[in-house]
Amino acid sequence: MRKLKTLIMATAAASTFATAALAERGSDGNLNIAYWQAVSILNPYLSGGTKDIEASSLILDPLANYRPDGSMEPALATEIPTIENGGVSEDLRSITWKLRDDVVWSDGTPFTAADVVFSANYCLDPEGGCNAASNFADVESVEALDDHTVKINFAVAKPFPYGPFVGATAPVIQEAQFKECMGAKAPECTEANFGPIGTGPFVVDEFRANDVVTYKANDNYRDPAQPAFATVVLKGGGDSAATTRSVLETGEFDYAWNVQVEPEVLDQMMAAGKGEIISAFGTSVERLMVQLTNPDPSLGDKRATVEGGPHPFLSDINVRKALSMAIDREILVEVGYGPNGQVTCNVLPAPEIYASTANDACKTQDVEGAKALLDEAGWVPGSDGVREKDGVRLSILYQTSTNSVRQGTQALIKQMWQEIGVETELRNIDAGVFFGGDQSSPDTFQKFFADIEMYTNNFDGTDPEAYMGNWVCSEIPSPSNQWIGNNMPRYCSEEYNALSAEMGKTASIEKRSELAKKMNDMLMQEYVIIPLIHRGRVSAASNTLGNVVLNPWDSELAFAEEWTRVE
């Protein structure tokens, strides 16, 4: 129990991050932010796209956020519950949050515990699809003890009880606005999903999906001196080079998110002297997701679902392993990322205590080994050099979002796979569509109507329990859950499920580390995820923007109310 108390106290440590004093709300005028992936929806429960979650974080608050140093800081709560202060029960079966009594929604109505209870029920509704479902793992019930006290009860002891309502992926939404949007009706509530009423520093002024969001300062925000900016324009679309240039060279924008620009091009932009690059290594991994089900369009509604059957060739682990062995990750880092990338063989690369060394063989390319593996498995070159077996050709549709670095990575991997007799068709999709929440679109990363797809993902905070829970069977996207879920490969293992459940009730940090590594190693050694690059989070900030520190553990915009204009 002492180790557990130490873990919870360390996790909930008060932040020492200094915030600048602000003169008055809105005194710094307009803030221009560029996201080359345009925002599709402002309800993070209905989208797995980072750009949607981060755009929403200007409006919606959780009970607590993670600071740039990884510590938790109360947002809508008065303090972080611990065993010592009585907020976490001794049996670890409940956590009780005390809510601030000075918070109102942006429409002026009171924020109460009922809104927190509703938000939990909204995500847990079995007829809906909730992107943050893994944050609510093992939640049995959420109850309002009074207007400003919420108790979350777990079905099992939860040594890390900070999954629900901590971080930008699981905020509190207003019951009055969303009460008719439960379950299967959730995606139909366009007005609420595009213009949520929030408790955050800004409110939506206008939202044009897949284009631009304009915000204005929330007149009812709990800190009368924040935010410093009166308005915000978050412009989406284009490409990373253009958005980065708009900060570093032209000065048109103040902040550019997710810089993915070749190192030599970035150096040229920096020479203009209008801005700087800010970066931090967290848990972001550029990876290949391997489709284990059949994406054949002829399957109709069963396409890319478990019901549609296994993939015609990627269901063979020898093929998946050979694809990984053929990749030279050092070249991918050198060409596309420079010092902002590192080779990784894990989908869970950090914090260090959770990083496995069992998969380090992937750091060395092995083309001849990959060829031999395919030969032994019966995949032999045809007359055109493409390997085949029983009439099935190793011909891959490989998709990702539109971005010059990603297209460069695709081209390099295509060449590497060609060396081992694999044919590859490259496809890139506008990022606003690829990471969007439009369930009618066939091009989202969750529908995954391809063989391989590539993107980066990470998780809030420093504890990986909810993140590793993304690959349990229940997280598989399908028509029955509105294609919401994080298990893109459609991987399903009872052994993996059991490890995930065990981590949820394990106290020892050493044991939690062991379980997390086991889950990582299962995914890596089954080659259902092929990790490529441990990416630093990299953004560009204008020299006139102050008090900005890149946050690798939460939304980059989680503390935008603290940003200021400087000379």
Coordinates of C-alpha atoms in Angstrom, one line a residue:
M1 CA 0.0 0.0 0.0
R2 CA 2.9 2.4 0.7
K3 CA 4.2 2.0 -2.8
L4 CA 0.7 2.7 -4.1
K5 CA 0.4 5.8 -2.0
T6 CA 3.7 7.0 -3.3
L7 CA 2.6 6.3 -6.9
I8 CA -0.6 8.2 -6.5
M9 CA 1.1 11.1 -4.7
A10 CA 3.7 11.4 -7.4
T11 CA 1.1 11.2 -10.2
A12 CA -1.0 13.9 -8.5
A13 CA 1.9 16.1 -7.6
A14 CA 1.2 19.8 -7.8
S15 CA 2.7 21.4 -10.8
T16 CA 5.6 23.9 -10.4
F17 CA 4.9 25.3 -13.8
A18 CA 4.9 29.1 -13.5
T19 CA 2.1 31.1 -15.1
A20 CA 2.4 34.7 -16.1
A21 CA 0.1 37.2 -14.6
L22 CA -2.4 38.5 -17.1
A23 CA -3.6 42.1 -17.1
E24 CA -7.2 41.5 -18.1
R25 CA -9.3 39.1 -20.2
G26 CA -9.1 39.6 -23.9
S27 CA -6.4 42.3 -23.7
D28 CA -4.1 40.6 -26.2
G29 CA -6.4 40.7 -29.2
N30 CA -6.5 37.8 -31.7
L31 CA -4.6 34.5 -31.7
N32 CA -4.1 32.7 -35.0
I33 CA -3.5 28.9 -34.9
A34 CA -2.8 26.7 -37.9
Y35 CA -3.6 23.0 -37.9
W36 CA -2.8 21.3 -41.2
Q37 CA -5.4 18.7 -40.2
A38 CA -8.7 20.5 -40.3
V39 CA -11.1 20.1 -37.4
S40 CA -14.1 17.9 -38.3
I41 CA -16.1 17.9 -35.0
L42 CA -15.9 19.5 -31.6
N43 CA -17.1 16.5 -29.5
P44 CA -14.0 14.5 -28.5
Y45 CA -16.1 11.6 -27.5
L46 CA -17.0 11.1 -31.1
S47 CA -13.6 11.4 -32.7
G48 CA -10.2 9.8 -32.3
G49 CA -8.5 12.6 -34.3
T50 CA -6.0 14.5 -32.2
K51 CA -6.9 17.8 -34.1
D52 CA -10.6 17.4 -33.0
I53 CA -9.7 16.6 -29.4
E54 CA -7.3 19.5 -29.2
A55 CA -9.7 22.0 -30.8
S56 CA -12.4 20.9 -28.3
S57 CA -10.0 21.4 -25.4
L58 CA -10.4 25.2 -25.8
I59 CA -14.1 24.8 -25.0
L60 CA -14.5 21.7 -22.8
D61 CA -12.7 21.0 -19.5
P62 CA -12.1 17.7 -17.7
L63 CA -11.9 17.5 -13.9
A64 CA -8.1 17.7 -14.2
N65 CA -5.4 18.1 -16.9
Y66 CA -1.8 17.0 -17.2
R67 CA 0.8 19.7 -17.1
P68 CA 3.9 19.7 -19.4
D69 CA 5.9 18.1 -16.6
G70 CA 3.4 15.1 -16.4
S71 CA 1.8 16.1 -13.1
M72 CA -2.0 16.5 -12.7
E73 CA -3.6 19.8 -12.1
P74 CA -7.2 20.4 -11.1
A75 CA -9.4 22.0 -13.7
L76 CA -13.1 21.6 -12.7
A77 CA -12.1 20.0 -9.4
T78 CA -10.7 21.6 -6.3
E79 CA -7.9 19.1 -5.8
I80 CA -6.5 15.8 -7.0
P81 CA -8.0 13.0 -4.9
T82 CA -5.5 10.7 -3.2
I83 CA -5.6 8.1 -0.5
E84 CA -4.0 10.6 1.9
N85 CA -6.7 13.3 1.4
G86 CA -9.5 10.7 1.5
G87 CA -10.4 11.1 -2.2
V88 CA -9.3 7.6 -3.1
S89 CA -10.8 4.8 -1.0
E90 CA -8.5 2.5 0.9
D91 CA -9.9 -0.5 -1.1
L92 CA -9.2 1.4 -4.3
R93 CA -12.8 0.8 -5.5
S94 CA -13.8 4.5 -5.7
I95 CA -12.5 8.0 -6.3
T96 CA -14.4 11.0 -5.0
W97 CA -13.9 14.4 -6.7
K98 CA -14.8 17.7 -5.1
L99 CA -15.9 20.2 -7.7
R100 CA -15.3 23.9 -7.8
D101 CA -18.4 25.9 -6.8
D102 CA -17.4 29.0 -8.9
V103 CA -17.9 27.4 -12.3
V104 CA -20.7 28.0 -14.7
W105 CA -21.3 26.9 -18.2
S106 CA -20.6 29.4 -21.0
D107 CA -24.4 30.0 -21.2
G108 CA -24.4 31.1 -17.6
T109 CA -26.1 28.0 -16.1
P110 CA -24.5 26.3 -13.1
F111 CA -22.0 23.5 -13.6
T112 CA -22.9 20.6 -11.2
A113 CA -22.1 17.1 -10.4
A114 CA -25.1 16.0 -12.5
D115 CA -23.2 17.1 -15.6
V116 CA -20.3 14.8 -14.6
V117 CA -22.6 11.9 -14.0
F118 CA -24.3 12.5 -17.4
S119 CA -21.0 12.6 -19.2
A120 CA -20.0 9.2 -17.8
N121 CA -23.4 7.7 -18.8
Y122 CA -23.0 9.3 -22.3
C123 CA -19.7 7.6 -22.9
L124 CA -20.8 4.3 -21.3
D125 CA -24.1 4.0 -23.2
P126 CA -23.9 0.5 -24.9
E127 CA -25.7 1.7 -28.0
G128 CA -23.2 4.5 -28.7
G129 CA -19.6 4.5 -29.8
C130 CA -17.4 6.5 -27.4
N131 CA -13.8 7.2 -28.4
A132 CA -12.8 7.6 -24.7
A133 CA -14.3 4.2 -23.6
S134 CA -11.0 2.9 -22.5
N135 CA -10.7 5.8 -20.0
F136 CA -13.9 4.5 -18.3
A137 CA -12.7 0.9 -18.0
D138 CA -14.1 -0.9 -15.0
V139 CA -16.4 2.0 -14.1
E140 CA -19.4 0.5 -12.4
S141 CA -21.3 3.7 -11.6
V142 CA -20.9 7.5 -11.2
E143 CA -23.0 9.2 -8.6
A144 CA -23.5 12.8 -7.4
L145 CA -23.2 12.9 -3.6
D146 CA -24.2 16.6 -3.7
D147 CA -24.1 19.4 -6.3
H148 CA -20.3 19.6 -6.0
T149 CA -19.2 16.1 -5.2
V150 CA -18.9 13.2 -7.5
K151 CA -18.1 9.6 -6.6
I152 CA -16.8 7.2 -9.3
N153 CA -17.3 3.5 -8.3
F154 CA -15.2 0.8 -9.9
A155 CA -16.1 -2.9 -10.3
V156 CA -12.5 -3.8 -9.2
A157 CA -9.8 -2.2 -7.2
K158 CA -8.2 0.5 -9.4
P159 CA -4.7 1.4 -8.4
F160 CA -4.7 4.2 -11.0
P161 CA -8.2 5.7 -10.8
Y162 CA -7.5 8.7 -12.9
G163 CA -8.8 7.4 -16.2
P164 CA -12.3 9.1 -16.2
F165 CA -12.3 12.9 -16.7
V166 CA -8.6 13.4 -16.6
G167 CA -7.1 14.8 -19.8
A168 CA -8.6 16.3 -22.9
T169 CA -9.9 13.0 -24.3
A170 CA -12.5 12.7 -21.6
P171 CA -14.0 16.1 -20.6
V172 CA -17.3 17.0 -19.0
I173 CA -20.2 17.9 -21.4
Q174 CA -23.4 19.7 -20.4
E175 CA -26.3 17.5 -19.7
A176 CA -28.9 20.1 -20.7
Q177 CA -27.3 20.3 -24.2
F178 CA -26.6 16.6 -24.8
K179 CA -29.4 14.9 -22.9
E180 CA -31.3 14.0 -26.2
C181 CA -28.0 12.8 -27.8
M182 CA -27.5 9.5 -26.0
G183 CA -26.4 6.2 -27.6
A184 CA -27.1 5.8 -31.3
K185 CA -28.4 9.4 -31.5
A186 CA -25.0 10.9 -30.6
P187 CA -23.7 11.4 -34.1
E188 CA -27.1 13.0 -35.2
C189 CA -26.8 16.0 -32.8
T190 CA -24.9 18.2 -35.2
E191 CA -25.6 21.5 -33.4
A192 CA -24.3 20.2 -30.1
N193 CA -21.3 18.4 -31.7
F194 CA -20.3 21.4 -33.7
G195 CA -20.9 24.0 -30.9
P196 CA -20.7 22.5 -27.5
I197 CA -21.4 24.7 -24.5
G198 CA -18.4 24.5 -22.3
T199 CA -16.6 25.6 -19.1
G200 CA -13.3 26.3 -20.9
P201 CA -11.6 29.6 -21.7
F202 CA -13.3 30.0 -25.1
V203 CA -16.6 29.5 -26.8
V204 CA -17.4 28.7 -30.4
D205 CA -18.2 31.7 -32.5
E206 CA -18.4 29.9 -35.8
F207 CA -17.4 26.5 -37.0
R208 CA -17.0 25.4 -40.6
A209 CA -16.3 21.7 -40.5
N210 CA -13.0 20.7 -42.2
D211 CA -12.0 24.3 -42.5
V212 CA -11.9 26.8 -39.7
V213 CA -13.1 27.3 -36.1
T214 CA -13.4 30.8 -34.7
Y215 CA -13.6 31.3 -30.9
K216 CA -14.2 34.2 -28.6
A217 CA -13.3 34.5 -24.9
N218 CA -15.8 32.9 -22.6
D219 CA -17.3 35.8 -20.6
N220 CA -18.2 33.3 -17.8
Y221 CA -14.7 31.7 -17.5
R222 CA -13.8 31.0 -13.9
D223 CA -10.6 33.1 -13.9
P224 CA -11.6 36.8 -14.6
A225 CA -8.1 37.5 -15.9
Q226 CA -8.1 34.7 -18.5
P227 CA -7.9 34.1 -21.4
A228 CA -5.5 36.8 -22.5
F229 CA -6.8 36.6 -26.1
A230 CA -10.2 38.0 -27.0
T231 CA -10.6 35.8 -30.1
V232 CA -8.9 32.7 -31.7
V233 CA -8.9 31.6 -35.3
L234 CA -8.0 27.9 -35.7
K235 CA -7.5 27.4 -39.4
G236 CA -7.2 23.9 -40.8
G237 CA -6.1 22.2 -44.0
G238 CA -3.2 22.6 -46.4
D239 CA 0.0 20.8 -45.4
S240 CA 2.5 20.9 -42.6
A241 CA 5.1 22.8 -44.6
A242 CA 2.6 25.6 -45.4
T243 CA 1.4 26.0 -41.8
T244 CA 4.9 25.9 -40.4
R245 CA 6.0 28.6 -42.9
S246 CA 3.1 30.7 -41.9
V247 CA 4.6 31.0 -38.4
L248 CA 8.4 30.9 -39.1
E249 CA 8.6 32.9 -42.3
T250 CA 5.6 35.0 -43.0
G251 CA 4.4 35.6 -39.5
E252 CA 0.8 35.2 -40.6
F253 CA 0.0 32.8 -37.8
D254 CA 1.1 32.6 -34.2
Y255 CA 1.2 28.8 -33.7
A256 CA 1.5 25.8 -36.0
W257 CA 0.7 22.4 -34.7
N258 CA 2.4 19.1 -35.5
V259 CA 5.3 20.2 -37.6
Q260 CA 6.2 17.4 -40.1
V261 CA 8.7 19.1 -42.3
E262 CA 12.0 17.6 -43.7
P263 CA 14.9 18.8 -41.5
E264 CA 16.7 20.8 -44.3
V265 CA 13.4 22.6 -45.2
L266 CA 12.8 23.5 -41.6
D267 CA 16.3 25.0 -41.2
Q268 CA 15.6 27.3 -44.1
M269 CA 12.3 28.4 -42.5
M270 CA 14.0 29.0 -39.2
A271 CA 16.5 31.4 -40.8
A272 CA 13.7 34.0 -41.2
G273 CA 13.8 34.6 -37.5
K274 CA 10.1 35.1 -36.9
G275 CA 9.5 32.1 -34.7
E276 CA 10.9 29.1 -33.0
I277 CA 10.4 25.4 -32.8
I278 CA 9.2 23.9 -29.5
S279 CA 9.4 20.2 -29.0
A280 CA 9.1 17.5 -26.3
F281 CA 9.3 13.7 -26.5
G282 CA 6.3 12.0 -25.0
T283 CA 4.6 8.8 -26.2
S284 CA 3.9 9.6 -29.9
V285 CA 4.8 6.8 -32.3
E286 CA 4.4 6.8 -36.1
R287 CA 3.3 3.3 -36.8
L288 CA 1.8 1.0 -39.4
M289 CA -1.5 -0.6 -38.5
V290 CA -2.0 -4.0 -40.1
Q291 CA -5.5 -4.9 -41.2
L292 CA -6.3 -8.4 -39.9
T293 CA -9.8 -8.5 -41.5
N294 CA -10.8 -8.6 -45.1
P295 CA -11.3 -5.1 -46.6
D296 CA -12.7 -6.4 -49.9
P297 CA -15.5 -4.0 -51.0
S298 CA -17.6 -6.9 -52.3
L299 CA -18.3 -7.8 -48.6
G300 CA -20.6 -4.8 -48.2
D301 CA -21.4 -4.0 -44.6
K302 CA -19.1 -6.8 -43.5
R303 CA -16.1 -5.1 -45.1
A304 CA -13.1 -4.7 -42.7
T305 CA -15.1 -6.3 -39.9
V306 CA -14.5 -9.5 -37.9
E307 CA -17.7 -10.9 -39.5
G308 CA -16.2 -10.5 -42.9
G309 CA -13.4 -12.9 -42.2
P310 CA -9.6 -12.8 -42.0
H311 CA -7.4 -10.9 -44.3
P312 CA -6.4 -13.0 -47.4
F313 CA -2.6 -12.6 -46.7
L314 CA -2.0 -10.4 -43.7
S315 CA -3.6 -13.0 -41.4
D316 CA -0.3 -14.9 -42.0
I317 CA 2.1 -13.7 -39.3
N318 CA 5.1 -14.6 -41.6
V319 CA 4.0 -11.9 -44.0
R320 CA 3.5 -9.3 -41.3
K321 CA 6.9 -10.1 -39.8
A322 CA 8.6 -9.9 -43.1
L323 CA 7.1 -6.5 -43.8
S324 CA 8.6 -5.3 -40.5
M325 CA 12.0 -6.9 -41.1
A326 CA 12.3 -5.2 -44.5
I327 CA 12.1 -1.7 -43.2
D328 CA 15.2 0.5 -42.5
R329 CA 13.9 2.7 -39.8
E330 CA 17.2 4.7 -39.5
I331 CA 16.6 6.0 -43.0
L332 CA 13.1 7.0 -42.3
V333 CA 14.2 9.0 -39.3
E334 CA 17.1 10.6 -41.1
V335 CA 15.1 11.7 -44.1
G336 CA 11.9 12.7 -42.5
Y337 CA 12.5 13.7 -38.9
G338 CA 16.1 14.4 -38.0
P339 CA 16.6 15.1 -34.3
N340 CA 12.8 15.1 -33.8
G341 CA 12.6 11.4 -34.3
Q342 CA 14.1 8.2 -32.9
V343 CA 13.9 4.6 -34.1
T344 CA 11.5 2.6 -32.0
C345 CA 10.4 -1.0 -31.9
N346 CA 7.5 -0.4 -29.5
V347 CA 4.1 1.2 -29.6
L348 CA 4.7 2.1 -26.0
P349 CA 8.1 3.9 -26.0
A350 CA 7.7 6.0 -22.8
P351 CA 7.9 6.7 -19.9
E352 CA 11.1 4.8 -19.6
I353 CA 9.9 2.3 -17.0
Y354 CA 7.3 1.0 -19.5
A355 CA 9.7 0.8 -22.5
S356 CA 10.4 -2.8 -23.5
T357 CA 13.8 -3.9 -25.0
A358 CA 12.4 -7.3 -26.2
N359 CA 11.8 -6.1 -29.7
D360 CA 15.0 -4.3 -30.5
A361 CA 15.8 -6.6 -33.4
C362 CA 13.6 -4.3 -35.5
K363 CA 16.3 -1.6 -35.3
T364 CA 18.3 -3.5 -37.9
Q365 CA 16.9 -4.0 -41.4
D366 CA 17.1 -7.7 -42.5
V367 CA 16.0 -8.0 -46.2
E368 CA 17.5 -11.4 -46.7
G369 CA 15.9 -12.7 -43.6
A370 CA 12.5 -11.4 -44.7
K371 CA 12.9 -13.1 -48.1
A372 CA 13.8 -16.4 -46.5
L373 CA 10.8 -16.1 -44.1
L374 CA 8.5 -15.6 -47.0
D375 CA 10.1 -18.5 -49.0
E376 CA 9.6 -20.8 -46.1
A377 CA 6.0 -19.8 -45.7
G378 CA 5.3 -20.6 -49.4
W379 CA 5.1 -17.1 -50.7
V380 CA 7.1 -17.3 -53.9
P381 CA 7.8 -14.7 -56.6
G382 CA 5.6 -14.8 -59.6
S383 CA 6.6 -13.9 -63.2
D384 CA 6.4 -10.2 -62.3
G385 CA 8.4 -10.6 -59.2
V386 CA 5.4 -10.2 -56.8
R387 CA 5.1 -13.0 -54.4
E388 CA 2.0 -15.2 -54.4
K389 CA 0.5 -18.3 -52.8
D390 CA -2.6 -20.2 -53.8
G391 CA -3.5 -17.5 -56.3
V392 CA -3.2 -14.7 -53.7
R393 CA -0.7 -11.9 -54.5
L394 CA 1.2 -9.9 -51.9
S395 CA -0.3 -6.6 -53.2
I396 CA -0.9 -4.0 -50.5
L397 CA -3.0 -0.8 -50.4
Y398 CA -1.1 1.4 -48.0
Q399 CA -2.9 4.6 -46.8
T400 CA -2.1 7.6 -44.7
S401 CA -2.9 11.3 -44.4
T402 CA -1.7 13.8 -46.9
N403 CA 1.6 15.3 -45.8
S404 CA 5.0 15.5 -47.5
V405 CA 6.9 13.7 -44.7
R406 CA 4.4 10.9 -44.7
Q407 CA 4.4 10.6 -48.5
G408 CA 8.2 10.4 -48.3
T409 CA 8.0 7.7 -45.7
Q410 CA 5.5 5.8 -47.9
A411 CA 7.7 6.0 -50.9
L412 CA 10.7 4.7 -49.0
I413 CA 8.8 1.8 -47.5
K414 CA 7.3 0.9 -50.9
Q415 CA 10.9 0.5 -52.2
M416 CA 11.9 -1.6 -49.2
W417 CA 8.9 -3.9 -49.7
Q418 CA 9.6 -4.2 -53.4
E419 CA 13.0 -5.7 -52.5
I420 CA 11.2 -8.6 -50.9
G421 CA 8.6 -9.1 -53.6
V422 CA 5.7 -7.1 -52.2
E423 CA 3.7 -4.8 -54.5
T424 CA 2.4 -1.6 -52.9
E425 CA -0.1 0.9 -54.0
L426 CA 0.2 4.2 -52.1
R427 CA -2.8 6.3 -51.1
N428 CA -3.0 9.5 -49.2
I429 CA -6.2 11.1 -47.8
D430 CA -6.8 14.6 -46.7
A431 CA -6.1 14.7 -43.0
G432 CA -9.4 16.3 -42.1
V433 CA -11.2 13.4 -43.7
F434 CA -8.8 10.6 -42.6
F435 CA -8.9 11.6 -38.9
G436 CA -12.5 13.0 -39.1
G437 CA -15.6 11.7 -37.5
D438 CA -17.8 11.5 -40.6
Q439 CA -19.3 8.0 -40.4
S440 CA -20.6 8.2 -44.0
S441 CA -17.1 8.6 -45.3
P442 CA -15.2 5.4 -46.4
D443 CA -11.9 7.1 -45.9
T444 CA -11.6 7.4 -42.1
F445 CA -8.7 5.7 -40.3
Q446 CA -11.2 3.9 -38.1
K447 CA -13.1 2.3 -41.0
F448 CA -9.6 1.3 -42.4
F449 CA -10.7 0.1 -45.9
A450 CA -7.1 -0.7 -46.8
D451 CA -4.4 -3.3 -46.0
I452 CA -1.9 -1.0 -44.1
E453 CA -2.4 2.5 -42.7
M454 CA 0.1 4.8 -41.1
Y455 CA -0.4 7.5 -38.5
T456 CA 0.8 8.7 -35.0
N457 CA -1.0 8.2 -31.7
N458 CA -0.2 8.8 -28.1
F459 CA -2.1 9.1 -24.8
D460 CA -2.9 11.6 -22.0
G461 CA -0.7 11.5 -19.0
T462 CA 2.1 9.2 -18.0
D463 CA 0.2 6.0 -17.1
P464 CA -0.5 3.7 -20.1
E465 CA -3.3 1.6 -18.7
A466 CA -6.1 3.2 -20.8
Y467 CA -3.8 3.4 -23.8
M468 CA -2.9 -0.3 -23.8
G469 CA -6.6 -1.0 -23.3
N470 CA -7.1 0.3 -26.9
W471 CA -6.4 -3.1 -28.3
V472 CA -8.8 -5.2 -26.3
C473 CA -11.5 -6.9 -28.4
S474 CA -14.3 -4.5 -27.4
E475 CA -12.4 -1.6 -29.0
I476 CA -12.7 -3.0 -32.5
P477 CA -14.5 -0.4 -34.7
S478 CA -17.6 -1.7 -36.5
P479 CA -20.9 -0.6 -37.8
S480 CA -22.5 -1.6 -34.5
N481 CA -20.5 1.0 -32.6
Q482 CA -20.6 3.7 -35.3
W483 CA -17.0 2.8 -36.3
I484 CA -15.8 4.3 -33.0
G485 CA -12.9 2.5 -31.4
N486 CA -9.1 2.4 -31.3
N487 CA -8.4 -1.2 -32.2
M488 CA -7.7 -0.5 -35.9
P489 CA -6.0 -3.8 -36.7
R490 CA -9.2 -5.7 -35.4
Y491 CA -6.9 -7.7 -33.1
C492 CA -8.7 -9.9 -30.6
S493 CA -6.9 -12.0 -28.0
E494 CA -8.4 -13.3 -24.7
E495 CA -4.8 -13.4 -23.3
Y496 CA -4.4 -9.7 -24.1
N497 CA -7.8 -8.9 -22.6
A498 CA -6.7 -10.7 -19.4
L499 CA -3.5 -8.8 -19.2
S500 CA -5.4 -5.5 -19.6
A501 CA -7.9 -6.4 -16.9
E502 CA -5.0 -7.5 -14.6
M503 CA -3.3 -4.2 -15.1
G504 CA -6.5 -2.4 -14.1
K505 CA -6.3 -3.9 -10.6
T506 CA -2.6 -4.1 -10.0
A507 CA -1.0 -1.7 -7.5
S508 CA 2.7 -2.3 -7.7
I509 CA 4.3 0.1 -10.3
E510 CA 6.9 -2.6 -11.0
K511 CA 4.1 -5.1 -11.8
R512 CA 2.2 -2.6 -13.8
S513 CA 5.4 -2.0 -15.8
E514 CA 5.7 -5.7 -16.4
L515 CA 2.1 -6.0 -17.6
A516 CA 2.4 -3.0 -19.9
K517 CA 5.5 -4.5 -21.5
K518 CA 3.9 -7.8 -21.9
M519 CA 1.0 -6.2 -23.8
N520 CA 3.3 -4.2 -25.9
D521 CA 5.4 -7.2 -26.7
M522 CA 2.3 -9.2 -27.7
L523 CA 1.3 -6.6 -30.2
M524 CA 4.8 -6.2 -31.5
Q525 CA 5.6 -10.0 -31.8
E526 CA 2.2 -10.6 -33.4
Y527 CA 3.1 -7.8 -35.8
V528 CA -0.4 -6.4 -35.8
I529 CA 1.3 -3.0 -35.2
I530 CA 4.6 -2.2 -36.8
P531 CA 6.2 0.7 -35.0
L532 CA 8.5 3.0 -37.0
I533 CA 9.5 6.2 -35.3
H534 CA 9.3 7.6 -31.7
R535 CA 8.3 11.1 -32.6
G536 CA 8.9 14.2 -30.6
R537 CA 5.9 16.5 -30.5
V538 CA 7.0 19.4 -32.6
S539 CA 5.2 22.7 -33.1
A540 CA 6.1 26.2 -34.2
A541 CA 5.5 29.3 -32.1
S542 CA 5.8 33.0 -33.1
N543 CA 8.4 35.1 -31.3
T544 CA 5.5 37.3 -30.2
L545 CA 3.7 34.5 -28.3
G546 CA 4.5 34.1 -24.7
N547 CA 4.1 31.5 -21.9
V548 CA 4.0 28.6 -24.4
V549 CA 5.5 25.3 -23.3
L550 CA 4.8 22.2 -25.5
N551 CA 2.8 19.7 -23.6
P552 CA 3.5 16.1 -24.6
W553 CA 1.1 14.6 -22.0
D554 CA -2.2 16.3 -22.9
S555 CA -3.7 18.6 -25.5
E556 CA -1.2 21.1 -26.7
L557 CA -4.0 23.7 -26.3
A558 CA -5.0 22.6 -22.8
F559 CA -3.5 25.7 -21.2
A560 CA -4.0 28.2 -24.0
E561 CA -5.7 30.5 -21.6
E562 CA -2.2 31.2 -20.2
W563 CA -0.7 32.2 -23.5
T564 CA 0.0 35.9 -23.9
R565 CA 1.2 38.4 -26.5
V566 CA 4.8 39.7 -26.0
E567 CA 6.9 42.3 -27.7

